[in-house]
Coordinates of C-alpha atoms in Angstrom, one line a residue:
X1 CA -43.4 -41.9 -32.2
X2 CA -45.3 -39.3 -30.1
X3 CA -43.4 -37.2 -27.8
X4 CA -43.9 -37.1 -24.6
X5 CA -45.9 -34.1 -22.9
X6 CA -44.4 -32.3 -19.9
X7 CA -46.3 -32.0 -16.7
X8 CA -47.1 -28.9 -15.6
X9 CA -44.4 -29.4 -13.0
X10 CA -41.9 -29.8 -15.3
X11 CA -42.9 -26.6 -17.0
X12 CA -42.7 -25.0 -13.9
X13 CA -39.4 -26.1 -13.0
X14 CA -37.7 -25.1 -16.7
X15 CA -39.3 -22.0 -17.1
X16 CA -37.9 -21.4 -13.2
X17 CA -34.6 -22.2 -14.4
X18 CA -34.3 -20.2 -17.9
X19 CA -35.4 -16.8 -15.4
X20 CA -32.9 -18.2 -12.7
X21 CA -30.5 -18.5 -15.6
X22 CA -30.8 -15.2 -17.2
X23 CA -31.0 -12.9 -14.2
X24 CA -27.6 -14.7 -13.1
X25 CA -26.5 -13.6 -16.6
X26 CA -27.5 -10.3 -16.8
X27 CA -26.6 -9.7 -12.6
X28 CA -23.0 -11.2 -13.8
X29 CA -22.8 -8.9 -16.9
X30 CA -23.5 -5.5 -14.6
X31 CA -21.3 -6.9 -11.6
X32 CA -18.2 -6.8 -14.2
X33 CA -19.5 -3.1 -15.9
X34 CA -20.3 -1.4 -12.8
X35 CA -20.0 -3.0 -9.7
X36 CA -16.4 -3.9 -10.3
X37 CA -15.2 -0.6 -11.4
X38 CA -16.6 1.0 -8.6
X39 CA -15.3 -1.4 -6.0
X40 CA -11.8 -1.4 -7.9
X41 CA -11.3 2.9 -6.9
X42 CA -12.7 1.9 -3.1
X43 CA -10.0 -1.3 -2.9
X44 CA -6.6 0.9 -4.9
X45 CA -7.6 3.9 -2.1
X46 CA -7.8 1.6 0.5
X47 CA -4.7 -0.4 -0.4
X48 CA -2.7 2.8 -0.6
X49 CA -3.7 3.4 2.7
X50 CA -2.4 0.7 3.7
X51 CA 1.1 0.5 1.8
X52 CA 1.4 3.5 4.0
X53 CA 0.8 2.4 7.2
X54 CA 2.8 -0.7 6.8
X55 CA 5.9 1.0 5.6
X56 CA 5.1 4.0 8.6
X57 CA 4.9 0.4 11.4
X58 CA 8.5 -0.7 9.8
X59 CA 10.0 3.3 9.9
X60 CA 8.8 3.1 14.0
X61 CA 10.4 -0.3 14.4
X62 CA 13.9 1.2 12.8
X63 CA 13.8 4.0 15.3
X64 CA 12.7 1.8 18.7
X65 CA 15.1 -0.7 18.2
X66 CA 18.0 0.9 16.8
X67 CA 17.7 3.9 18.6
X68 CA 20.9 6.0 18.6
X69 CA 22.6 4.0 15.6
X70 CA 20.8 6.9 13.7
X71 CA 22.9 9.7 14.2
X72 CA 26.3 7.3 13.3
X73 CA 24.6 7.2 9.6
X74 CA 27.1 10.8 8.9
X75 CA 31.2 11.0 9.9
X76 CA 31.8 14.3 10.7
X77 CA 35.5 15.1 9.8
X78 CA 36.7 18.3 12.1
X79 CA 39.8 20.5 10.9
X80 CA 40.8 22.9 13.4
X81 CA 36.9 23.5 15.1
X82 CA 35.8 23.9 11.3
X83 CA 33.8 21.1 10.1
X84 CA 36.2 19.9 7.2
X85 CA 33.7 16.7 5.5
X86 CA 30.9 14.3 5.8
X87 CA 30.9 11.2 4.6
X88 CA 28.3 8.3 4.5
X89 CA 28.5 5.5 6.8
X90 CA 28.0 3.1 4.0
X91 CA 27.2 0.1 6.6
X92 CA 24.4 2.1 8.6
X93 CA 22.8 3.1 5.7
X94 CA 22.7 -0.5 4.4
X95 CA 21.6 -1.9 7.5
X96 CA 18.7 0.5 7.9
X97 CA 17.7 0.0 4.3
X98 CA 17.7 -3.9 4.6
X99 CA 15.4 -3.6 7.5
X100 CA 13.2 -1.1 6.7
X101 CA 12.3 -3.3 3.7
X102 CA 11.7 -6.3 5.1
X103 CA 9.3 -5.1 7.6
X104 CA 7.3 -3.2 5.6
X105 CA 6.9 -5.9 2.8
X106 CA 6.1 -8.4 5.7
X107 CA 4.0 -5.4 7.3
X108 CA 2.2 -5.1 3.6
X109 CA 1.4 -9.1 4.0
X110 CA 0.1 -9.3 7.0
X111 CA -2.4 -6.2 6.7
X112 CA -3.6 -7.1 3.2
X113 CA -4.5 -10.6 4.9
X114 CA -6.1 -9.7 8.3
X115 CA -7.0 -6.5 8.3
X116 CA -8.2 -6.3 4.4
X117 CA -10.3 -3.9 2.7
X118 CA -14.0 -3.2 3.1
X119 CA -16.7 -1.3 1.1
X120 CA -20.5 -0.9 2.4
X121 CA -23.1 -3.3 1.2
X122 CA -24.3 -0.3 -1.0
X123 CA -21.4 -0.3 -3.3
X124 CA -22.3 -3.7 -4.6
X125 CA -25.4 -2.0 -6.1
X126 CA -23.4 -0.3 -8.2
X127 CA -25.4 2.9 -7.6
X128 CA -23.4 6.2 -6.6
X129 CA -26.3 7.5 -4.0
X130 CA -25.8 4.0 -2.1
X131 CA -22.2 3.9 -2.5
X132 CA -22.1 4.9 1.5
X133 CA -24.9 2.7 2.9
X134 CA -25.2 -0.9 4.5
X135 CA -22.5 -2.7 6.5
X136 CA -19.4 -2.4 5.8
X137 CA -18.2 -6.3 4.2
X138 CA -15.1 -7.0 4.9
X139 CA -12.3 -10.0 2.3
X140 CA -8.4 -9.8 2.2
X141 CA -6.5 -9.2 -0.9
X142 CA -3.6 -10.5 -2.4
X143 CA -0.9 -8.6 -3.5
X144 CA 2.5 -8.3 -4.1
X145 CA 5.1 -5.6 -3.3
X146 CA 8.4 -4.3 -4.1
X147 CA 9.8 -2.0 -1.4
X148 CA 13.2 0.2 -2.4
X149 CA 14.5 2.8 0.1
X150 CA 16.4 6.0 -0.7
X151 CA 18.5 8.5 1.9
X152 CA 19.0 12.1 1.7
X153 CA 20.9 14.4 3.6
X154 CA 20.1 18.3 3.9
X155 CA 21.2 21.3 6.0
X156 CA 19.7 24.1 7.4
X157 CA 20.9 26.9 9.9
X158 CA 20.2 26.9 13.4
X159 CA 21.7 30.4 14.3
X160 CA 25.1 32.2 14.8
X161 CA 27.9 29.4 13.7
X162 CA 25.6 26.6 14.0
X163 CA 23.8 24.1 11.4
X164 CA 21.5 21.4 12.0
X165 CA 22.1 18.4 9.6
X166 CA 19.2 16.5 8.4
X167 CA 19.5 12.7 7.6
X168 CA 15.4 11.3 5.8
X169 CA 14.5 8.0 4.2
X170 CA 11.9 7.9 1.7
X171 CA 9.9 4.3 1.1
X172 CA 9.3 3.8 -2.5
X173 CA 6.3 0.6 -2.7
X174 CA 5.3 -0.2 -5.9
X175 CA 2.1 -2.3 -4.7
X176 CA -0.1 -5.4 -7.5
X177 CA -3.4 -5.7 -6.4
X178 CA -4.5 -9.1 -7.7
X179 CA -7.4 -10.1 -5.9
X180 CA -10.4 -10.5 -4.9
X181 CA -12.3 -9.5 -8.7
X182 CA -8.8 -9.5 -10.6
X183 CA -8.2 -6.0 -10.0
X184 CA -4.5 -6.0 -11.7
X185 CA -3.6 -2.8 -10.7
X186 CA -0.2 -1.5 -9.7
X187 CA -0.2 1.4 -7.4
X188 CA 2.8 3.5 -6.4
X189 CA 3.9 4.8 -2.8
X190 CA 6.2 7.3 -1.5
X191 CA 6.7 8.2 2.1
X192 CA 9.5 9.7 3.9
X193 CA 10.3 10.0 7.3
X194 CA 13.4 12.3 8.9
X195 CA 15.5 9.8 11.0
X196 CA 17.9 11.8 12.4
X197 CA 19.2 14.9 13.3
X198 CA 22.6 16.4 14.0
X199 CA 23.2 19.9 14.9
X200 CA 27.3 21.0 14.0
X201 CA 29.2 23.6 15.9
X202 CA 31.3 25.7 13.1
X203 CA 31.5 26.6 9.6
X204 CA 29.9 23.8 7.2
X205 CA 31.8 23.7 4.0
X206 CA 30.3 24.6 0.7
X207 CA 28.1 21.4 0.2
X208 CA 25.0 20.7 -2.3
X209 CA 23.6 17.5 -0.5
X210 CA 24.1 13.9 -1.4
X211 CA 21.9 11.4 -2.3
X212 CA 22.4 7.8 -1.7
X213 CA 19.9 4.6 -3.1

């Protein structure tokens, strides 16, 4: 049997399809080495960034709608014009902390999906003095969060007999990037924000500060 000679056209189209094949290759190969690594550092900074703001939009929306409930977080115990204890409104705290959560993981959710991350059309090159040029492209991320909350309390004088008592929360977000290019990377957030302030008329008792989670 004689085998069959291939037109030129068919030579054409093979030796079109083993370049097509191995530029795709080798284009593939330096998009996972390079490319990738670089656009991982852009999408972890940017998604830090953006832990922060949503956990910053759920602190705001504490304050606006609960305004005043704040300041009940503390009972101040009185003895004679002295101030005798403080104790932790157990409820307020536990309300504050259950709503501060939810909004920012929901905040998290939403901003990873519409608002996204972007790097310049340069950064796909893989080259650091390109990094900056091009358009900026623009593709949502998945991710998930968990969001913890912790109070603290402090003091600090305010002048003759009077001490202004501090009440902050700080937003712990522990943050999995998962996609786009299967980042895998956990990044860690801390923000705190002072929620209230009380200022006290008369001695404070010796006190070192409690902390509540």
């Amino acid at each position: 049997m004689c085998r069959r000679k291939l037109t030129p056209a068919r030579r054409r189209v093979r030796k079109y399809t083993a370049v097509f094949l191995a530029v795709f290759i080798v284009f593939t190969t330096y998009f996972e080495l390079a490319v990738k690594a670089q656009l991982k550092d852009v999408m972890i900074r940017q998604m830090q960034t953006l832990s922060e703001q949503g956990v910053t939009m759920a602190v705001e929306e504490y304050l606006a709608e609960n305004a005043g409930s704040a300041e009940q977080m503390c009972d101040i115990v009185y003895d004679n014009g002295s101030v005798a204890a403080i104790s932790l409104n157990a409820a307020a705290v536990n309300a504050a902390k259950v709503f501060v959560t939810e909004r920012a993981q929901r905040h998290i959710d939403e901003l990873a999906e519409t608002q996204g991350v972007s790097a310049c059309l340069g950064n796909f090159t893989g080259l650091v003095f390109l990094s900056s040029f091009g358009p900026p492209i623009t593709f949502p991320v998945e991710s998930s969060q968990t969001v913890s909350c912790e109070f603290s309390s402090s003091f600090e004088g305010a002048g003759v007999n009077q001490t202004v008592h501090h009440i902050a929360i700080t937003v712990y977000v522990d943050l999995l990037i998962n996609n786009p290019f299967r980042v895998g990377e956990t990044i860690s957030t801390a923000s705190t924000f002072e929620i209230a302030q009380t200022v006290i008329v008369g001695s404070v008792p010796t006190y070192s500060g409690w902390r509540e989670r």
